PDB file of C-alpha atoms in Angstrom:
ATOM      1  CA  UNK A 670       0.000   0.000   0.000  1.00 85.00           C
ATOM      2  CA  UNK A 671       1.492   3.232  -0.991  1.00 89.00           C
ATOM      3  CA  UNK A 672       2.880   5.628   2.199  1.00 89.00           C
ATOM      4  CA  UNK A 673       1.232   8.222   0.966  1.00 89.00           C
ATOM      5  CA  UNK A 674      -2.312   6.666   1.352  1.00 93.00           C
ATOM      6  CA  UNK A 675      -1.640   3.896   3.903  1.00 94.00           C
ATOM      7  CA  UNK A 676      -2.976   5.956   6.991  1.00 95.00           C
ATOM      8  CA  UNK A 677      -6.285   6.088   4.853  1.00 96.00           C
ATOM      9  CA  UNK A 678      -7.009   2.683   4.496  1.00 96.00           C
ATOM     10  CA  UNK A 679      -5.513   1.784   7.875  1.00 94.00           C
ATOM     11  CA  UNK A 680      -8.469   3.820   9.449  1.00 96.00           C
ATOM     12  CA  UNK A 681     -11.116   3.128   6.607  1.00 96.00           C
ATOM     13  CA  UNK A 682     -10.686  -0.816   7.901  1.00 95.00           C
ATOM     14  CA  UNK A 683     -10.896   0.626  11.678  1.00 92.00           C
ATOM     15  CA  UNK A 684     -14.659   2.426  10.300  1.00 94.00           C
ATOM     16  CA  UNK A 685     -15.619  -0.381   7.937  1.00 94.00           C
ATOM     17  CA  UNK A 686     -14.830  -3.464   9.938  1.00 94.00           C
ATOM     18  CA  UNK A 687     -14.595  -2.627  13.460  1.00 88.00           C
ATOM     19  CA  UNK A 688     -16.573  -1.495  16.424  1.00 87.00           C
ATOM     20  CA  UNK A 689     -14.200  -0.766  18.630  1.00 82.00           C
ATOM     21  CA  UNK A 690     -12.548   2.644  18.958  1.00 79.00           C
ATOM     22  CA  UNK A 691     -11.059   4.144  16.272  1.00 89.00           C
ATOM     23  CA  UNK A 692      -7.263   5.120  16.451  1.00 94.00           C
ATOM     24  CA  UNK A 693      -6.468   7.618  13.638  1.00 96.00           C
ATOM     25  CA  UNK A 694      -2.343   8.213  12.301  1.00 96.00           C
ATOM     26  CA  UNK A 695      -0.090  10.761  14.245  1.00 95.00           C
ATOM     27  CA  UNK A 696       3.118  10.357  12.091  1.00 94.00           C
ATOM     28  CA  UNK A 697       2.236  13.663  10.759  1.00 95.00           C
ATOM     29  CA  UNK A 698       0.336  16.336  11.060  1.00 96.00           C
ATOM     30  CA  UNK A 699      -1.273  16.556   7.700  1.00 96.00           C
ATOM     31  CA  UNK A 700      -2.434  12.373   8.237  1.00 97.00           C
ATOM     32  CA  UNK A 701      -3.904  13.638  11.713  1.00 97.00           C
ATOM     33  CA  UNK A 702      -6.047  16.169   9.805  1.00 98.00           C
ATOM     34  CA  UNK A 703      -6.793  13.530   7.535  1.00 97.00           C
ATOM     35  CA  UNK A 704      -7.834  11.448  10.296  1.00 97.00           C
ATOM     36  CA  UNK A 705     -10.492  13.844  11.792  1.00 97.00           C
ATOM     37  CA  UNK A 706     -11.725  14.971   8.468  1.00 98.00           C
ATOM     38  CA  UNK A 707     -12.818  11.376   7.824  1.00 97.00           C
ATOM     39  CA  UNK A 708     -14.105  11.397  11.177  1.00 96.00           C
ATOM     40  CA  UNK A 709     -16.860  13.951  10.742  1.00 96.00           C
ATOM     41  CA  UNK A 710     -17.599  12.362   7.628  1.00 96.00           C
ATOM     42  CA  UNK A 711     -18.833   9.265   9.277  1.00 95.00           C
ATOM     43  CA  UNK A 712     -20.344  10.818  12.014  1.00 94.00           C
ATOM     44  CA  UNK A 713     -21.248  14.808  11.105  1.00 95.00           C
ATOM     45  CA  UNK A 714     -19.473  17.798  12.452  1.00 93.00           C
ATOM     46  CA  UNK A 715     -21.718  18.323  14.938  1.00 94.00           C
ATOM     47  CA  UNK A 716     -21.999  15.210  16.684  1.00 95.00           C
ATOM     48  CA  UNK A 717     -17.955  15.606  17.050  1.00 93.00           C
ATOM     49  CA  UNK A 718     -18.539  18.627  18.522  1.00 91.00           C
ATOM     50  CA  UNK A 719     -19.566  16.585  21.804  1.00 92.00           C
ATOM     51  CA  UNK A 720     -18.453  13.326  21.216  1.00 94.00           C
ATOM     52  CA  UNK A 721     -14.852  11.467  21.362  1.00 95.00           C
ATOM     53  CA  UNK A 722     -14.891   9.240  18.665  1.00 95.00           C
ATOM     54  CA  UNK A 723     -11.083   8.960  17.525  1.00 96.00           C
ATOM     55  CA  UNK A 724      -8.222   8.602  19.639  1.00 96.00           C
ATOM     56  CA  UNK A 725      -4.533   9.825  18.883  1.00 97.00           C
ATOM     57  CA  UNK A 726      -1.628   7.443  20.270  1.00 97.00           C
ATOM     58  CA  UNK A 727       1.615   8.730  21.054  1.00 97.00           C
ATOM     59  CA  UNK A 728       4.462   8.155  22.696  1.00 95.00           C
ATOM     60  CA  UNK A 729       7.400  10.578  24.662  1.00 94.00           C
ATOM     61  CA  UNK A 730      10.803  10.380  23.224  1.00 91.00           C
ATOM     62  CA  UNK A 731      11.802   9.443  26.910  1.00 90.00           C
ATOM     63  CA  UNK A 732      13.935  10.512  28.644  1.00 91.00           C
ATOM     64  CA  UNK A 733      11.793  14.251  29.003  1.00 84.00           C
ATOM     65  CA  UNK A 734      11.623  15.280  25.405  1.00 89.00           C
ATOM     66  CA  UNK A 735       8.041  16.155  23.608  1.00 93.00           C
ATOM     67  CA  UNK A 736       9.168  16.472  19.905  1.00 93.00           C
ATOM     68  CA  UNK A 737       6.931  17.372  17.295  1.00 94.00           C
ATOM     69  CA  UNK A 738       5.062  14.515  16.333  1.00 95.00           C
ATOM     70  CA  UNK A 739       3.425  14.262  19.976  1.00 96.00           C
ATOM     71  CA  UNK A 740       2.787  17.956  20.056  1.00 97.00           C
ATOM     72  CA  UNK A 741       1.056  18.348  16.546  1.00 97.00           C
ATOM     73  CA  UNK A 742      -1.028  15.106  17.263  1.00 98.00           C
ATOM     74  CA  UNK A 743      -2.151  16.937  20.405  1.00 98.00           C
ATOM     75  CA  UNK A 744      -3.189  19.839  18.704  1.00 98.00           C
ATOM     76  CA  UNK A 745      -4.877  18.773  15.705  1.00 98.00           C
ATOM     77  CA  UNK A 746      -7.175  15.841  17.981  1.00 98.00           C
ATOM     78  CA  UNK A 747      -7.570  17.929  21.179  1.00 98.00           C
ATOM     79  CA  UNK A 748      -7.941  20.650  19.011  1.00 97.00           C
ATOM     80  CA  UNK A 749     -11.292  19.158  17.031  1.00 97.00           C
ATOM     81  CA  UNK A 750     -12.597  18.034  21.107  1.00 96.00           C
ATOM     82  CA  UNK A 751     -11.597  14.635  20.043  1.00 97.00           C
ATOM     83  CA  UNK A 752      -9.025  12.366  22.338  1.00 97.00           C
ATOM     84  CA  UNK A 753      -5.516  11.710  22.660  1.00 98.00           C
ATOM     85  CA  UNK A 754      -3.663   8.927  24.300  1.00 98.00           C
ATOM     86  CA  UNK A 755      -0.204   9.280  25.364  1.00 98.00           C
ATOM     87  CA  UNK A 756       2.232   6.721  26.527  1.00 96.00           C
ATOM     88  CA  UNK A 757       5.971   7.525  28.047  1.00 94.00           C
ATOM     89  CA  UNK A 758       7.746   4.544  26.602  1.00 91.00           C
ATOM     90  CA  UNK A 759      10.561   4.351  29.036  1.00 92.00           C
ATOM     91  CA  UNK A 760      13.524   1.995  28.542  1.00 90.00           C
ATOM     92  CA  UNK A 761      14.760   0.855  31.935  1.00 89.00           C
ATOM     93  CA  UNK A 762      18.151   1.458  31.982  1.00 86.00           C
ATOM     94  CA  UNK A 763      18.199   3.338  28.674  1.00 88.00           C
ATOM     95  CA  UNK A 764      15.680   5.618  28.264  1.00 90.00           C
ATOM     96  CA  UNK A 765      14.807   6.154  32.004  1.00 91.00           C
ATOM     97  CA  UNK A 766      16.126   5.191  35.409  1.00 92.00           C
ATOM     98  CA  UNK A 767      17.132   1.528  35.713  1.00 90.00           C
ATOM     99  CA  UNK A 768      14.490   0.948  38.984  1.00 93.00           C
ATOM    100  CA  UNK A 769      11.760   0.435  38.704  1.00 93.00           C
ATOM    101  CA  UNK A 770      10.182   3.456  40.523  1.00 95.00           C
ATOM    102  CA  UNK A 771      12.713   5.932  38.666  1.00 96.00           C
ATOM    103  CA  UNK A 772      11.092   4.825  35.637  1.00 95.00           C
ATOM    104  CA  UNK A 773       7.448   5.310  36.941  1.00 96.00           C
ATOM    105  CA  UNK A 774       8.195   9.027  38.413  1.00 96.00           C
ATOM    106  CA  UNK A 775       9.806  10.122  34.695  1.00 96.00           C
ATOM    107  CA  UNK A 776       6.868   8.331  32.876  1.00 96.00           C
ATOM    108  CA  UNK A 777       4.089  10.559  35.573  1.00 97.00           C
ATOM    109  CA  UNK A 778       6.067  13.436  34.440  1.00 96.00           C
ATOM    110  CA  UNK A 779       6.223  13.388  31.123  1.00 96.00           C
ATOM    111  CA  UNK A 780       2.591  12.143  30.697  1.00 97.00           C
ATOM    112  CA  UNK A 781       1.386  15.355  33.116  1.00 97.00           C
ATOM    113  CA  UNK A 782       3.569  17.332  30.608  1.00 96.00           C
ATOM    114  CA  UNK A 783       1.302  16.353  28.390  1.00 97.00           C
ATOM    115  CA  UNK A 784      -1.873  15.982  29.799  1.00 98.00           C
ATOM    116  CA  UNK A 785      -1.331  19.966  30.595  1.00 98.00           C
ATOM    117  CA  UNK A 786      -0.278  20.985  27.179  1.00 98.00           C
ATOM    118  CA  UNK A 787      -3.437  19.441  25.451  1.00 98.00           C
ATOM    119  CA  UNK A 788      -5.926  21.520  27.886  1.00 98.00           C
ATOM    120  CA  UNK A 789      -4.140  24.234  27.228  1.00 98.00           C
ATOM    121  CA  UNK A 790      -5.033  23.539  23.368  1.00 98.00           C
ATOM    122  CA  UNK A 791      -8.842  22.719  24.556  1.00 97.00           C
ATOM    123  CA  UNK A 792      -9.765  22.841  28.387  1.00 97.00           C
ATOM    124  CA  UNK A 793     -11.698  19.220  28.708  1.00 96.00           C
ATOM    125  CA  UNK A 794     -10.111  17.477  25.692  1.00 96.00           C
ATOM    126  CA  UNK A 795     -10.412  14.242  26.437  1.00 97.00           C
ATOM    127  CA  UNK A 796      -6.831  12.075  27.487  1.00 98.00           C
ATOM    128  CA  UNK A 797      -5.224   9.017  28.313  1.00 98.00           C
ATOM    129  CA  UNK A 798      -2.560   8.788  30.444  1.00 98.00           C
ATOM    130  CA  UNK A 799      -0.992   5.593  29.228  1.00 96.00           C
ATOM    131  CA  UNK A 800       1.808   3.312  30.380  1.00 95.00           C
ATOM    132  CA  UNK A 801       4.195   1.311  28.197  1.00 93.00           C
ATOM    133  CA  UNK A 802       7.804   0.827  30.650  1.00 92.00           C
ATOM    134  CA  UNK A 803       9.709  -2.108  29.922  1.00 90.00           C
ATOM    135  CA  UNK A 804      12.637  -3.543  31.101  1.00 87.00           C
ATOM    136  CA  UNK A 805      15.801  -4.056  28.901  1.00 85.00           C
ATOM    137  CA  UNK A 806      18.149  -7.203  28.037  1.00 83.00           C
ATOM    138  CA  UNK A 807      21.640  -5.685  29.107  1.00 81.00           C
ATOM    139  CA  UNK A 808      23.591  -7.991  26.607  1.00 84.00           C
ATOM    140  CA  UNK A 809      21.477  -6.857  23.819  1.00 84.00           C
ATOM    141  CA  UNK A 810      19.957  -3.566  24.682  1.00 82.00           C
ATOM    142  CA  UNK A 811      16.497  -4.805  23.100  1.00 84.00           C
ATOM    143  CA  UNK A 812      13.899  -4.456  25.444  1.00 86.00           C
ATOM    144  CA  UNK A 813      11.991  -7.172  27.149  1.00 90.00           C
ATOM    145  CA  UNK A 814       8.276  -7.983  28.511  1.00 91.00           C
ATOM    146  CA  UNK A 815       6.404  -9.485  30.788  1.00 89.00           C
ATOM    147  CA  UNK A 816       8.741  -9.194  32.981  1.00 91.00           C
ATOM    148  CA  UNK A 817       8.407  -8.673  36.979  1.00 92.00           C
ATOM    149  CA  UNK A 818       9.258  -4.489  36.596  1.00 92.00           C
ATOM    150  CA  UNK A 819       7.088  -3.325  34.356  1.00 91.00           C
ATOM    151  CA  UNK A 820       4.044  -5.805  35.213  1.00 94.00           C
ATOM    152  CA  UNK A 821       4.556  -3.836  38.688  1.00 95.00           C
ATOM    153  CA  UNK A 822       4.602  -0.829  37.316  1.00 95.00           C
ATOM    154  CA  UNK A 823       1.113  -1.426  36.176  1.00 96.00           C
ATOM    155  CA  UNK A 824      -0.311  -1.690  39.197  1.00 96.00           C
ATOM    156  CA  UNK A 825       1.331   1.988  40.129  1.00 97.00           C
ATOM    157  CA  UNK A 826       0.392   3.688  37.437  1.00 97.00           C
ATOM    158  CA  UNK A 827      -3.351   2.560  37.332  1.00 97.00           C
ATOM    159  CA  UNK A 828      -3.471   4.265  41.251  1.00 97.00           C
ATOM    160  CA  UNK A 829      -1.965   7.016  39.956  1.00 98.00           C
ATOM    161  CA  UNK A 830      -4.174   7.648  37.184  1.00 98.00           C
ATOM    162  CA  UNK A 831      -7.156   6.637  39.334  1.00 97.00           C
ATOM    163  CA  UNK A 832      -5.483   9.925  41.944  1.00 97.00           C
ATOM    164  CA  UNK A 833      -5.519  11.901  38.674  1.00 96.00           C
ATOM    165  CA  UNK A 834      -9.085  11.253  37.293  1.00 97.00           C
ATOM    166  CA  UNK A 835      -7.898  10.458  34.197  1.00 98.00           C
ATOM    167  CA  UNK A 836      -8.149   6.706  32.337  1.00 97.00           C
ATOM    168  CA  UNK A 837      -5.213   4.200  32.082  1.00 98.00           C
ATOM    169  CA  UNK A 838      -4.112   2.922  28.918  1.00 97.00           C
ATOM    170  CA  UNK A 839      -1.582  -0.435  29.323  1.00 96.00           C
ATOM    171  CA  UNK A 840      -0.180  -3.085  27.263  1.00 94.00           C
ATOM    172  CA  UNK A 841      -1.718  -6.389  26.640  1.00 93.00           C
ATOM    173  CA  UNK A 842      -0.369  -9.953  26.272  1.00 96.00           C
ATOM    174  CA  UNK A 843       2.940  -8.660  25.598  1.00 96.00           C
ATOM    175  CA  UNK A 844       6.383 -11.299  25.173  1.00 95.00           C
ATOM    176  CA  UNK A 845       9.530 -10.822  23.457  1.00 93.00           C
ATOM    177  CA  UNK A 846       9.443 -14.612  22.158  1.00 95.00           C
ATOM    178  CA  UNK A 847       9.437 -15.001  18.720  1.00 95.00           C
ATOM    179  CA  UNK A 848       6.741 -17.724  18.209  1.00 96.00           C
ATOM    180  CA  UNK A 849       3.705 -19.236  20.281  1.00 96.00           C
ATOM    181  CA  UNK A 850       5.860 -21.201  22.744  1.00 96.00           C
ATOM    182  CA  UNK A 851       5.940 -21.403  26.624  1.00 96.00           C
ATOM    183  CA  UNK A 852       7.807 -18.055  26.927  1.00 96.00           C
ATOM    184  CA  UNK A 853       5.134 -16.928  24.849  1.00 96.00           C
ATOM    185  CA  UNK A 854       2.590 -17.983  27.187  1.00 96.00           C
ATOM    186  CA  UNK A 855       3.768 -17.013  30.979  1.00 95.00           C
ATOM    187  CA  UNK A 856       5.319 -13.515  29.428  1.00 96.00           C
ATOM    188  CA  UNK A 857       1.839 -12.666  27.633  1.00 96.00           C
ATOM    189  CA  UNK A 858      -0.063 -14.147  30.771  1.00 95.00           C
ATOM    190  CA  UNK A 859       1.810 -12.231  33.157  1.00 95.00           C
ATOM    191  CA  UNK A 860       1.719  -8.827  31.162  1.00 95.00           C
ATOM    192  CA  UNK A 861      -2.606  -8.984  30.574  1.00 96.00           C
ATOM    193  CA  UNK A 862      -3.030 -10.149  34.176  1.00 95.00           C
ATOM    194  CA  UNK A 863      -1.787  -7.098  35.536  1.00 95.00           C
ATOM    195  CA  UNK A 864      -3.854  -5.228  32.566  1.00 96.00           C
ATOM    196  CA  UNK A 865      -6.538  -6.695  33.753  1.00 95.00           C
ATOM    197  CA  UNK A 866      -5.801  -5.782  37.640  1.00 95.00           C
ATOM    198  CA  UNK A 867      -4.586  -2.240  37.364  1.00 96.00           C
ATOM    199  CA  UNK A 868      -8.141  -1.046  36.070  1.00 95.00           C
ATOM    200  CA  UNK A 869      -6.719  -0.063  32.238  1.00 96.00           C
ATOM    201  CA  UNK A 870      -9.878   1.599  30.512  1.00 96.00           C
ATOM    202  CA  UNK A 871      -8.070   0.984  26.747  1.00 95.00           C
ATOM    203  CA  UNK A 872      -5.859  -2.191  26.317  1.00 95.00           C
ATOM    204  CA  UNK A 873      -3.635  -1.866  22.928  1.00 93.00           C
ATOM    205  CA  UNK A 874      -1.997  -5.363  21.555  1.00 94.00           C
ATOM    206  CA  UNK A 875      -4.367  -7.283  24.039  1.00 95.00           C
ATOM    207  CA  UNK A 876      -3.631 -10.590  21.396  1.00 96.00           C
ATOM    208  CA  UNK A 877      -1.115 -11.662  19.037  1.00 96.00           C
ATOM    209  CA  UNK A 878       1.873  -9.728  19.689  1.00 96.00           C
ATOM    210  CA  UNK A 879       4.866 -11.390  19.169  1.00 96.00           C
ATOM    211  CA  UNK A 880       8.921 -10.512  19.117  1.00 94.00           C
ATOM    212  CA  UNK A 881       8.491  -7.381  20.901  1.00 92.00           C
ATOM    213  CA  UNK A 882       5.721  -6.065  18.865  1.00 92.00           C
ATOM    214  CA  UNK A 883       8.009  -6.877  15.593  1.00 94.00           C
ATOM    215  CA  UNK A 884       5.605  -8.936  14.001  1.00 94.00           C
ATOM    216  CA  UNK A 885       1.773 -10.542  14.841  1.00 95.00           C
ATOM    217  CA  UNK A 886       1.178 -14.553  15.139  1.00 96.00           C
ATOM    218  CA  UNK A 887      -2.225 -15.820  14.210  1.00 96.00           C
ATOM    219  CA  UNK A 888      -1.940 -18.874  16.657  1.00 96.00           C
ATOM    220  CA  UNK A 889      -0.921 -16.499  19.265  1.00 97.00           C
ATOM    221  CA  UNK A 890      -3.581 -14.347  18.280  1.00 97.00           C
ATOM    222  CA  UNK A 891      -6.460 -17.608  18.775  1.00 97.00           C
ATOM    223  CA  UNK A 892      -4.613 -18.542  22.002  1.00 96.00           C
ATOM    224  CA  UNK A 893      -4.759 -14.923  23.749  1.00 97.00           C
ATOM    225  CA  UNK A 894      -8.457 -14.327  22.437  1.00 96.00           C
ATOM    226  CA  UNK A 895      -9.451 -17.462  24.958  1.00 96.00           C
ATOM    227  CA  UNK A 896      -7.549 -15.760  27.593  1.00 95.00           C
ATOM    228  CA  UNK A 897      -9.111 -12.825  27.674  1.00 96.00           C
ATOM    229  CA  UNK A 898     -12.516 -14.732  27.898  1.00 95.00           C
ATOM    230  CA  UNK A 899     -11.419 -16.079  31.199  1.00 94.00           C
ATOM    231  CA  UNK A 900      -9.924 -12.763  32.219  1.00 94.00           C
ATOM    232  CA  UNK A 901     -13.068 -11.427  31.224  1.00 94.00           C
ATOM    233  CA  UNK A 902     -14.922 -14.047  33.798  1.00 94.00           C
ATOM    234  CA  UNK A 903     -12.497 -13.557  36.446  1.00 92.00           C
ATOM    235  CA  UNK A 904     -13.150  -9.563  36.340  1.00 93.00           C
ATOM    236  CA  UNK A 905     -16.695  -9.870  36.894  1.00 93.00           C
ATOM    237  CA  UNK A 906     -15.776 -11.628  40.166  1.00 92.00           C
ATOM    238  CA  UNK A 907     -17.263 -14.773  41.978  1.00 92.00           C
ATOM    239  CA  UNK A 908     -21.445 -14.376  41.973  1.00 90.00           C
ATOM    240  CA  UNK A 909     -22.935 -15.275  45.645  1.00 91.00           C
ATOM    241  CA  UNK A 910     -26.419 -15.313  44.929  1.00 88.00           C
ATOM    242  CA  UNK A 911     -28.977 -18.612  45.899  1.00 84.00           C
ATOM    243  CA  UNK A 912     -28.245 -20.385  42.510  1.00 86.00           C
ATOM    244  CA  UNK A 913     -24.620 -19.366  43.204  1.00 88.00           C
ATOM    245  CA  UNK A 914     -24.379 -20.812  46.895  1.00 86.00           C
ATOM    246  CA  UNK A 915     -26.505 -24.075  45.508  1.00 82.00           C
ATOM    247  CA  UNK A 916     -29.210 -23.606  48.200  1.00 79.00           C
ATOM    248  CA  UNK A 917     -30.877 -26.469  46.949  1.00 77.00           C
ATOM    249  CA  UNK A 918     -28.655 -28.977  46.560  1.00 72.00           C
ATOM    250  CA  UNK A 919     -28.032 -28.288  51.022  1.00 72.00           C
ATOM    251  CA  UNK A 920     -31.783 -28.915  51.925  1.00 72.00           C
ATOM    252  CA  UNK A 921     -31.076 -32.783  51.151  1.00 66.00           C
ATOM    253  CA  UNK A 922     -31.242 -35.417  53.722  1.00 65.00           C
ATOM    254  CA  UNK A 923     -27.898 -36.358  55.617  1.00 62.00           C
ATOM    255  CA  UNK A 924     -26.888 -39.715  53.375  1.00 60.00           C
ATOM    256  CA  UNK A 925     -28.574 -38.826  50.400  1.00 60.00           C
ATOM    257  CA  UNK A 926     -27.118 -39.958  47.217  1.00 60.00           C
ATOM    258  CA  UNK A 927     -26.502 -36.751  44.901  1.00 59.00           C
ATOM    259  CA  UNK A 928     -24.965 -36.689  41.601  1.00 59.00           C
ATOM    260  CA  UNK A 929     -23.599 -33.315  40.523  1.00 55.00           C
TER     261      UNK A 929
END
């Protein structure tokens, strides 16, 4: 698909196919505009007026620097009341402190830096404050998931965002093995649990990811889709109503012969 037109039919698929929120381009400014335009197409220039219907998703250069790919994508969404999600992708021991909590305070920052810049553009423009650390193999500098650190940092960042009023966005089943193996498995498992447990209002790469993100599997992608039907059951919690607590089946005799 030609560059030049690929952010169209990226988010004429999202429209089309999909009912899920929309995520419109950022790598420019003129495919942002391009984005919004085809918003108000779909839904009228009014109605976006009042209503969040795209999203923007960006990420810091970390460590502290805004450049102009984040800022433009801020203006031109929160500029047409629509939202923008932005994610500090912090390196451990690259791009960021190499603890854990280091990491976390820089990430707060530079999302706040953020989050004040696009009310600035509109007061109430709705944003994400998202969260994408990761820790780093220090033989290969390529970074690594689902590990302990940033599966914490989860966890911290949802309570933050929860102190902030403001929803979380976090990664998904996230590994950095290459195929659907066992490493594929715990990493990814590990990774969407704490998703799942830190409250995260917009999951991104919730199935298939792969390699770090290099490349999607579609076995992966069948084998994550049943997970998050039993993350899915264990988020709406255990149900103690009388069918629940099997009233019934207590009211038989002492000795009777039950078959469940």
């Amino acid at each position: 698909v030609p560059v030049s037109k690929r952010h169209l039919d990226m988010l004429y698929i999202h429209m089309r196919y999909s009912d899920k929120a929309h995520l419109g381009a950022i790598t420019t400014k003129e495919r942002a505009e391009d984005s919004v335009a085809m918003a108000r197409i779909v839904f009228g220039e009014a109605f976006l007026e009042s209503h969040c219907v795209i999203l923007g998703n960006v990420n810091t250069n970390s460590p502290l620097l805004v450049d102009k790919v984040v800022t433009e994508a801020i203006r031109v969404y929160c500029g047409a009341g629509q939202g923008i999600i932005v994610a500090p992708f912090v390196l451990s021991g690259a791009m960021g402190p190499v603890t854990t909590a280091g990491s976390i305070a820089q990430a707060l920052a530079e999302g706040m830096m953020c989050c004040a810049y696009s009310q600035l553009v509109r007061p109430g423009a709705p944003f994400v404050l998202g969260n994408f650390l990761s820790s780093m193999n220090l033989r290969s500098g390529a970074p690594t998931f689902g590990m302990p650190e940033p599966v914490m940092s989860n966890y911290i960042v949802g309570q933050l965002a929860r102190r902030l009023g403001l929803p979380l966005r976090c990664g998904g089943a996230l590994t950095s093995s290459k195929i659907a193996d066992a490493q594929a498995a715990y990493e990814s498992s590990d990774s969407m649990h704490s998703t799942a447990l830190a409250g995260s209002n917009f999951t991104l790469h919730a199935a298939g990811w792969l390699e770090g993100g290099l490349c999607t599997g579609f076995e992966k992608l069948v084998m994550d889709a049943d997970r998050l039907g039993a993350y899915e059951v264990l988020l709406n919690g255990l149900p103690l109503d009388a069918d629940a607590l099997a009233r019934d089946a207590a009211d038989l005799d002492a000795g009777a012969v039950l078959h469940l």
